[in-house]
XYZ file of C-alpha atoms in Angstrom:
597
model
C 111.615 166.006 61.328
C 113.586 165.066 58.487
C 116.497 167.332 59.712
C 116.184 165.962 63.380
C 116.486 162.409 61.805
C 119.443 163.335 59.663
C 121.000 164.708 63.064
C 120.162 161.480 64.681
C 122.013 159.630 61.738
C 125.098 161.642 62.606
C 124.815 160.724 66.412
C 124.568 157.234 65.588
C 127.929 157.259 63.683
C 129.669 159.141 66.407
C 131.649 157.498 69.503
C 131.074 160.347 71.943
C 127.739 161.715 72.799
C 128.818 164.087 75.618
C 127.456 167.502 75.321
C 130.373 170.140 74.995
C 133.131 167.652 74.382
C 135.449 168.351 71.345
C 136.156 165.088 69.113
C 138.255 164.669 65.995
C 136.498 163.635 62.681
C 137.270 164.087 59.108
C 134.903 165.479 56.683
C 135.053 162.349 54.553
C 133.662 160.476 57.625
C 130.882 162.719 58.040
C 129.990 162.301 54.245
C 129.620 158.859 54.455
C 127.826 159.046 57.475
C 125.074 161.377 56.442
C 125.167 159.825 52.940
C 125.574 162.824 50.813
C 128.287 164.718 48.881
C 131.491 166.932 50.512
C 129.966 170.080 49.520
C 126.480 169.178 50.849
C 128.092 168.222 54.223
C 129.483 171.521 54.577
C 126.054 173.185 53.995
C 124.267 170.908 56.567
C 127.043 171.697 58.855
C 126.626 175.150 58.797
C 122.843 175.052 58.979
C 123.193 172.730 62.255
C 125.806 175.341 63.727
C 123.119 178.005 63.465
C 120.528 175.956 64.943
C 122.750 175.672 67.991
C 122.967 171.688 67.647
C 126.997 171.618 66.978
C 130.097 173.549 66.512
C 132.360 172.649 63.381
C 135.856 173.442 63.101
C 137.791 172.383 59.584
C 141.276 171.355 60.119
C 143.523 173.476 57.830
C 146.759 172.411 56.586
C 148.833 169.020 57.074
C 148.197 167.333 60.605
C 145.493 169.844 61.771
C 142.258 167.650 62.111
C 138.670 168.711 61.937
C 136.800 168.888 65.198
C 133.150 168.579 65.890
C 131.406 169.515 69.127
C 127.780 168.825 70.311
C 126.389 171.877 71.617
C 122.855 170.918 72.037
C 121.463 168.897 75.155
C 121.539 165.275 73.714
C 118.821 163.713 76.068
C 116.438 166.565 75.382
C 117.145 166.236 71.608
C 116.714 162.462 71.474
C 113.420 162.494 73.614
C 111.953 165.370 71.598
C 112.567 163.149 68.456
C 111.418 160.233 69.759
C 108.129 161.958 70.689
C 107.793 163.520 67.369
C 108.162 160.271 65.738
C 105.367 158.806 67.952
C 103.026 161.721 67.387
C 103.464 161.139 63.519
C 102.972 157.517 63.606
C 106.107 156.348 62.870
C 106.198 153.678 65.090
C 109.209 151.405 63.355
C 111.301 154.553 63.369
C 110.583 154.965 67.094
C 111.371 151.486 67.865
C 114.670 151.389 66.015
C 115.693 154.743 67.834
C 114.508 152.989 71.297
C 116.742 149.733 70.663
C 119.646 151.459 68.650
C 122.832 150.088 70.368
C 124.449 153.706 70.569
C 121.689 155.214 72.381
C 123.276 156.130 75.892
C 121.759 153.779 78.703
C 120.333 156.895 80.750
C 118.692 158.136 77.553
C 117.201 154.906 76.570
C 115.778 154.701 80.161
C 113.790 157.841 79.397
C 112.897 156.848 75.875
C 111.630 153.290 77.640
C 109.152 155.371 79.938
C 108.154 157.445 77.172
C 107.187 154.052 75.201
C 105.453 152.577 78.121
C 103.100 155.618 78.865
C 101.673 155.199 75.086
C 99.929 151.957 75.939
C 96.688 151.366 77.515
C 93.692 153.628 77.540
C 94.771 157.070 76.412
C 92.525 160.567 76.726
C 93.328 162.600 73.483
C 91.805 165.892 72.160
C 91.119 166.452 68.489
C 89.318 169.292 67.253
C 88.188 170.575 70.732
C 86.823 166.868 70.956
C 87.564 164.216 74.028
C 88.659 160.874 72.342
C 88.907 157.535 74.249
C 92.124 155.733 72.432
C 92.855 152.088 73.411
C 96.848 151.415 72.218
C 97.965 147.962 72.422
C 101.764 146.664 71.904
C 102.501 143.681 70.089
C 105.784 141.933 69.520
C 105.044 139.854 66.663
C 104.864 140.964 63.165
C 101.239 141.475 61.670
C 99.952 138.601 59.555
C 97.209 138.872 56.867
C 93.736 140.117 58.069
C 92.095 138.886 54.598
C 89.085 137.076 55.957
C 89.902 134.488 53.256
C 93.120 133.638 54.263
C 93.758 134.666 58.161
C 95.538 132.047 60.242
C 96.455 133.870 63.481
C 93.957 134.256 66.490
C 95.061 137.975 67.071
C 94.150 138.837 63.208
C 91.105 136.949 63.537
C 89.741 139.151 66.337
C 90.564 142.406 64.315
C 88.519 141.079 61.797
C 85.688 140.408 63.893
C 85.873 144.179 64.974
C 85.988 145.363 61.335
C 83.627 142.841 59.438
C 80.382 140.628 60.505
C 79.021 137.199 59.323
C 75.261 136.520 58.431
C 74.930 134.847 61.970
C 77.357 134.527 64.948
C 77.775 131.442 67.098
C 77.006 132.139 71.021
C 79.245 129.573 73.086
C 77.195 130.325 76.173
C 74.197 128.831 74.648
C 75.997 126.828 71.759
C 73.670 128.241 69.517
C 73.355 130.790 66.821
C 72.222 134.977 67.244
C 71.483 137.269 64.278
C 74.071 139.597 62.979
C 73.526 141.037 59.569
C 70.710 138.102 59.020
C 67.801 138.790 61.537
C 66.291 135.499 60.901
C 66.733 132.446 58.901
C 65.157 128.924 58.024
C 65.840 125.848 56.310
C 64.000 123.223 54.235
C 63.069 119.913 56.011
C 65.865 117.909 54.288
C 68.370 120.604 55.011
C 69.404 121.418 51.154
C 68.031 125.031 51.127
C 68.721 127.469 53.445
C 66.992 130.888 53.559
C 68.540 134.201 55.291
C 66.477 137.289 56.060
C 68.925 140.226 55.843
C 68.763 143.376 57.909
C 67.525 146.499 56.228
C 69.728 149.925 56.115
C 73.168 148.328 57.098
C 75.943 150.458 56.085
C 79.415 149.528 54.780
C 82.196 151.679 56.080
C 82.116 152.990 52.454
C 78.554 154.059 53.032
C 76.752 151.519 50.592
C 73.957 149.800 51.869
C 74.438 145.968 52.366
C 72.591 143.609 50.121
C 72.518 139.609 49.454
C 75.020 140.467 46.500
C 77.607 141.173 49.019
C 77.085 137.736 50.412
C 77.188 136.072 46.941
C 80.539 138.058 46.180
C 82.102 136.987 49.600
C 81.285 133.108 48.926
C 82.311 133.442 45.199
C 85.756 135.242 46.477
C 86.513 132.359 48.343
C 86.122 129.893 45.565
C 88.035 132.473 43.426
C 91.101 132.673 45.512
C 91.040 128.814 46.504
C 90.902 130.279 49.860
C 91.783 127.384 52.865
C 88.295 128.200 53.756
C 86.856 126.903 50.802
C 85.592 123.695 52.057
C 83.269 125.720 54.151
C 81.242 126.380 51.001
C 81.796 123.340 48.907
C 78.476 122.002 49.284
C 76.739 125.139 48.005
C 75.172 124.250 44.429
C 73.846 127.892 43.906
C 72.635 131.163 45.252
C 69.372 132.793 44.887
C 68.597 136.319 45.222
C 64.568 136.785 45.440
C 65.344 140.408 46.450
C 68.023 142.710 48.064
C 67.132 141.313 51.553
C 66.865 137.659 51.067
C 69.423 135.219 49.908
C 68.715 131.304 49.493
C 71.791 128.616 49.788
C 70.618 125.628 47.544
C 73.234 122.801 48.735
C 74.155 119.547 47.227
C 73.372 117.433 50.023
C 71.541 117.704 53.228
C 73.873 119.934 55.618
C 72.573 120.190 59.197
C 75.968 121.832 59.770
C 75.475 124.837 57.866
C 74.877 127.452 60.393
C 78.449 126.818 62.006
C 79.945 127.488 58.381
C 78.218 130.604 57.629
C 79.175 132.144 61.037
C 82.965 131.220 60.344
C 85.461 134.077 60.170
C 86.115 133.017 56.327
C 82.534 134.341 55.555
C 82.953 137.683 56.949
C 80.877 139.698 54.465
C 82.777 141.863 52.036
C 81.297 144.775 49.658
C 80.811 143.511 46.202
C 81.292 146.989 44.427
C 85.120 147.956 45.427
C 88.236 145.718 44.961
C 89.547 144.215 48.175
C 92.499 146.056 50.089
C 94.247 144.776 52.928
C 95.346 148.478 53.945
C 91.865 149.445 53.762
C 89.398 146.413 54.442
C 85.703 147.610 54.278
C 83.280 145.595 56.571
C 80.021 146.477 58.537
C 81.439 146.129 62.192
C 81.847 148.565 64.530
C 84.986 149.713 63.905
C 86.536 151.020 60.420
C 90.106 150.724 59.411
C 91.990 153.856 59.469
C 95.293 152.610 58.816
C 97.090 149.463 58.330
C 101.112 149.191 57.844
C 103.873 146.922 58.989
C 104.086 149.165 62.109
C 100.790 149.726 63.185
C 96.627 149.093 62.667
C 94.242 151.867 63.725
C 90.748 151.085 63.995
C 88.314 153.967 64.485
C 84.529 153.803 65.661
C 82.210 153.550 62.715
C 79.610 156.451 63.323
C 76.732 154.647 61.114
C 77.220 151.241 62.746
C 73.661 149.536 62.531
C 73.764 148.409 66.370
C 75.171 150.650 69.208
C 78.176 152.739 68.529
C 81.671 151.619 69.968
C 82.438 153.489 73.067
C 85.902 153.761 72.176
C 86.752 156.343 69.797
C 90.035 154.732 68.435
C 92.055 151.274 68.710
C 95.664 151.334 67.964
C 97.827 148.089 67.829
C 101.595 149.060 67.562
C 104.297 146.742 66.359
C 107.004 146.681 68.997
C 109.522 143.909 67.888
C 112.047 142.894 70.531
C 110.475 144.654 73.306
C 109.081 143.567 76.521
C 105.936 141.510 76.944
C 103.182 144.223 77.599
C 100.353 142.014 78.966
C 100.479 144.387 81.843
C 100.166 147.596 79.756
C 97.461 146.097 77.576
C 94.251 147.245 79.278
C 95.845 149.564 81.686
C 94.779 153.505 82.246
C 96.978 156.573 82.198
C 97.498 158.268 85.346
C 95.220 161.209 84.216
C 92.314 158.412 83.071
C 92.877 156.309 86.227
C 93.091 159.011 88.773
C 95.987 157.366 90.300
C 99.645 157.182 90.344
C 101.535 154.199 88.759
C 102.003 152.492 91.849
C 98.524 152.800 93.120
C 97.580 151.489 89.515
C 99.650 148.568 89.639
C 98.408 147.804 93.161
C 94.730 148.436 92.199
C 94.838 146.189 88.921
C 92.918 143.256 88.610
C 93.900 140.171 86.848
C 91.751 138.662 83.849
C 92.693 135.052 83.441
C 91.528 133.136 80.035
C 92.075 129.497 79.336
C 92.823 129.250 75.701
C 90.714 126.339 73.758
C 93.470 124.715 71.925
C 97.082 123.728 72.321
C 100.451 123.709 71.222
C 101.717 120.531 69.805
C 104.509 118.889 67.743
C 103.988 117.124 64.421
C 105.583 114.931 61.948
C 105.758 115.929 58.112
C 104.602 112.710 56.604
C 104.998 114.293 53.088
C 108.632 114.171 53.311
C 110.728 111.116 53.576
C 112.571 110.185 57.033
C 113.329 108.563 60.210
C 110.028 110.364 61.639
C 107.871 107.574 59.629
C 109.255 105.114 62.054
C 106.759 104.848 64.947
C 109.227 103.666 67.526
C 111.423 106.624 66.480
C 108.141 108.921 66.893
C 107.753 107.334 70.427
C 111.139 108.488 71.572
C 110.498 112.117 70.313
C 107.318 111.978 72.400
C 108.988 110.770 75.415
C 111.598 113.683 74.916
C 108.955 116.546 74.502
C 107.316 115.436 77.724
C 105.110 118.266 78.774
C 105.575 117.669 82.550
C 108.960 118.345 82.031
C 109.066 121.162 79.826
C 106.790 123.343 82.122
C 109.117 122.442 85.111
C 112.222 123.460 83.439
C 111.255 126.477 81.883
C 108.834 127.792 84.558
C 105.697 127.969 82.768
C 103.275 128.431 85.499
C 100.202 129.375 83.418
C 100.894 126.250 81.184
C 99.229 122.878 81.746
C 100.152 119.389 80.228
C 98.096 118.618 77.029
C 96.601 115.150 75.851
C 94.145 117.047 73.684
C 93.140 119.831 71.731
C 90.734 120.614 74.630
C 91.816 121.801 78.133
C 88.927 119.784 79.668
C 89.716 116.743 77.995
C 93.302 116.950 79.082
C 92.531 117.551 82.819
C 90.785 114.219 82.761
C 94.122 112.671 81.793
C 97.195 111.711 83.897
C 100.761 112.889 82.706
C 104.035 111.752 84.289
C 107.620 112.608 83.804
C 109.601 110.339 81.361
C 112.883 108.592 81.511
C 115.962 108.700 79.511
C 115.947 105.010 79.750
C 112.483 104.611 78.171
C 113.758 106.968 75.378
C 116.867 104.919 74.693
C 114.447 101.857 74.653
C 112.448 103.241 71.716
C 115.510 104.511 70.061
C 117.153 101.570 69.911
C 114.038 99.862 68.430
C 114.027 102.396 65.922
C 116.142 102.471 62.588
C 117.672 105.880 63.455
C 121.266 105.952 62.233
C 122.349 109.671 63.539
C 120.897 111.721 60.550
C 119.810 115.170 61.260
C 116.198 116.066 61.664
C 114.880 119.734 61.038
C 112.297 121.158 63.496
C 110.355 124.111 62.588
C 108.865 126.479 65.094
C 107.294 129.714 65.600
C 108.625 133.329 66.289
C 109.282 134.851 69.636
C 111.288 134.186 72.873
C 109.064 131.648 74.452
C 109.355 129.691 71.200
C 112.948 129.987 70.976
C 113.473 128.730 74.606
C 110.992 125.605 73.621
C 112.981 124.828 70.902
C 116.373 125.197 72.674
C 115.073 123.082 75.492
C 113.865 120.156 73.104
C 117.018 120.492 71.088
C 119.297 119.972 74.129
C 117.049 117.084 75.414
C 117.689 115.479 71.771
C 121.367 115.958 72.061
C 121.568 114.257 75.460
C 119.830 111.096 73.994
C 122.289 111.191 70.748
C 119.416 112.481 68.384
C 120.773 115.507 66.054
C 118.354 118.415 65.702
C 118.481 121.384 64.066
C 115.941 124.087 64.973
C 114.657 126.730 62.492
C 112.418 129.628 63.741
C 110.002 130.996 61.081
C 107.872 133.965 60.784
C 104.156 133.876 59.420
C 104.787 134.536 55.670
C 107.353 131.477 55.727
C 104.829 129.480 57.798
C 102.005 129.917 55.305
C 104.260 129.215 52.228
C 105.171 125.568 51.264
C 108.772 125.937 52.797
C 107.713 123.906 55.843
C 106.071 121.288 53.764
C 109.394 120.886 51.910
C 111.920 121.381 54.447
C 110.543 120.492 57.912
C 110.644 116.947 59.392
C 108.844 118.052 62.386
C 106.990 121.188 63.610
C 106.197 122.712 66.861
C 103.031 125.136 66.622
C 99.772 125.908 68.506
C 96.219 126.275 67.290
C 93.857 128.421 69.193
C 90.420 127.334 68.401
C 87.588 130.141 67.716
C 84.641 130.679 69.757
C 82.663 127.789 68.092
C 84.801 125.211 69.362
C 83.254 122.534 67.423
C 84.119 124.110 64.026
C 87.565 124.899 65.209
C 88.177 121.137 65.632
C 86.925 120.620 62.401
C 89.199 123.234 60.798
C 92.028 121.637 62.137
C 91.606 118.716 59.648
C 89.846 120.444 56.888
C 91.390 124.063 56.472
C 94.512 123.707 54.108
C 96.585 126.231 56.168
C 97.080 124.147 59.472
C 100.205 122.164 59.996
C 98.016 118.937 60.805
C 96.387 119.039 57.472
C 99.583 120.156 55.271
C 102.083 117.403 56.875
C 99.487 114.461 56.324
C 100.398 112.296 53.357
C 97.916 111.364 50.890
C 97.160 108.009 52.455
C 96.395 109.547 56.001
C 94.838 112.722 54.371
C 92.411 110.165 52.570
C 91.761 108.451 56.076
C 91.065 111.892 57.831
C 88.807 113.276 55.015
C 86.732 109.901 55.262
C 86.310 110.718 58.643
C 85.432 114.292 58.386
C 82.708 113.426 55.837
C 81.171 111.101 58.111
C 81.238 113.466 61.079
C 79.719 116.381 59.340
C 76.916 114.014 58.158
C 76.026 113.651 61.740
C 73.039 115.835 62.736
C 73.810 115.643 66.446
C 76.296 117.833 68.077
C 76.870 115.595 70.868
C 77.476 112.566 68.344
C 79.909 114.783 66.342
C 81.923 115.739 69.401
C 82.226 112.088 70.359
C 83.278 111.186 66.835
C 86.010 114.315 66.965
C 87.149 112.711 69.953
C 87.978 109.419 68.453
C 89.751 111.272 65.599
C 92.135 112.999 68.048
C 92.516 109.741 70.109
C 93.799 108.221 66.490
C 96.203 110.905 66.043
C 97.606 110.632 69.383
C 97.801 106.840 69.547
C 99.324 106.770 65.877
C 101.666 109.558 66.952
C 100.985 111.506 64.005
C 101.231 114.330 66.469
C 102.113 114.880 70.044
C 100.298 117.110 72.303
C 102.330 119.285 74.590
C 100.605 122.201 76.638
C 97.663 124.500 77.209
C 98.132 128.117 78.032
C 96.101 129.974 80.436
C 96.447 133.839 79.571
C 96.593 136.635 82.093
C 96.099 140.194 81.265
C 95.969 143.300 84.001
C 93.531 145.884 83.640
C 92.303 148.981 85.919
C 89.109 148.368 87.840
C 87.724 151.481 86.183
C 87.758 149.720 83.025
C 83.914 148.363 82.189
C 82.383 146.162 79.646
C 84.866 143.428 79.668
C 83.640 140.621 77.377
C 86.589 138.306 76.284
C 86.246 136.398 72.839
C 87.579 133.113 72.237
C 90.981 134.353 71.208
C 91.546 135.822 74.768
C 90.925 139.369 73.552
C 88.701 141.791 74.890
C 85.613 142.917 72.708
C 86.752 146.359 71.893
C 83.342 147.640 71.158
C 82.324 147.009 74.614
C 84.869 148.797 76.354
C 84.656 151.858 78.307
C 86.156 153.865 81.159
C 84.121 154.755 84.279
C 85.346 158.254 85.185
C 86.354 159.002 88.971
C 84.038 161.380 90.633
C 85.026 162.950 93.881
C 82.392 163.449 96.421
C 81.879 167.050 98.279
């Protein structure tokens, strides 16, 4: 394979890819292309001549140029190389080959067809064993999947497949169901919580789960100063009467404690091995096989304490700059579906999911600037009007947001704004033409939105610089220091109530990070009061009031909600969508087609 990649390196440096066509090139140019000495170039050329890849004629004497002729079938060579890269799991190299500007259009179309065929449900053979594999393409780079620092909805879903918590929130019943703890109870004053742990639950590395792993998980959040630290700040001590029982002694009564214990940050990790993000060990239905910048591979855990996953393997491939593959995510190969590609497309069904959460623009009050001026913030709110953004950008699955929750937004009225109204607010402000900086997320969708907003600002005389940042930059202090505004999104977890509280308590969210000390003190006081309420209905009402304050004071301005859509084949069974819009991998299976005689 190394020789093939070396030959591809040569091809990329040539202007002519036509087989049998002689082209002039100097030996020095070849040495530079292949990054080797003149002596090694000659050895490599002789080797390739013997393999029938090319013909080389060295120019002898002044004015006699050296020539090179490609002898192999270029299309077959490139597609074979592409197949080999995919088979060896070299996803990054395969994507680079697919996207290389020198690959002829016809060959690129062949590679694209091969690439597309990799995704969805694939049947593989391994040691005479049939394997069901789900392969999912993904445009964005992977972010952290450490439970102590996870901040992205997709990565949160992956953690749920690898790790479990003591209990799990069930949004259908708005109650909690057992996971690693089979039962629990609290003292009358809600200061002592006791959890009874399942027996014979194994981690992926083989050891039996005990209460010591729970203690380790909590202590790790504190030691790492995790953004989820606030969820364990009420814990005064932990007691282990035996391996299957753990008591949490709290500093004060906490009727919300089960919500916190079910949080993704409290995904249980083993205490006997150092944490490695390239080899996360949990108790979930899938174990981590591989995690690189190119792909995440999960395999069914054979000793899972509940029913074994019906899928054998799940692979998420990093596919930067490629098409959005929502229609390929849960499709079947022709062999699995029993249809051709046209029939499969016609038979596919849509899976729609309304995300809980929204995209919003908020102002960085930790940085001085004109955005502290209320009238200026009003002008910005009018400019980023969701009705006009959705209309102008043709966002058919978007809806205007006036809240983090779509159900609240649906009860609100939204109208387009006028430039006259914007001018009025801008004249009331102290704006003097200074340039503001807006940070926003990665991807074409985000680019389009930022460009649209920048053009709107220019029409009204506001100078705006827009900057896309990746997840690593987002999680650093870079936005806090340099951004005047940020256009971001929050997707809430299955426990919507906890998700709303996380917006104000988790130190990773832009809402929390952009509050100055005075505003943060107001939010902290209100959150203390909300968490002290024992009744869910009262807490939700209080959270609505908090949200109303943010909207009315223009600490942020809501933009839109997203309704996601995936396509899946009707033979796909076991579909259960989580709060992040992903299907639970552990329940999926493919119903085989049976022909009646």
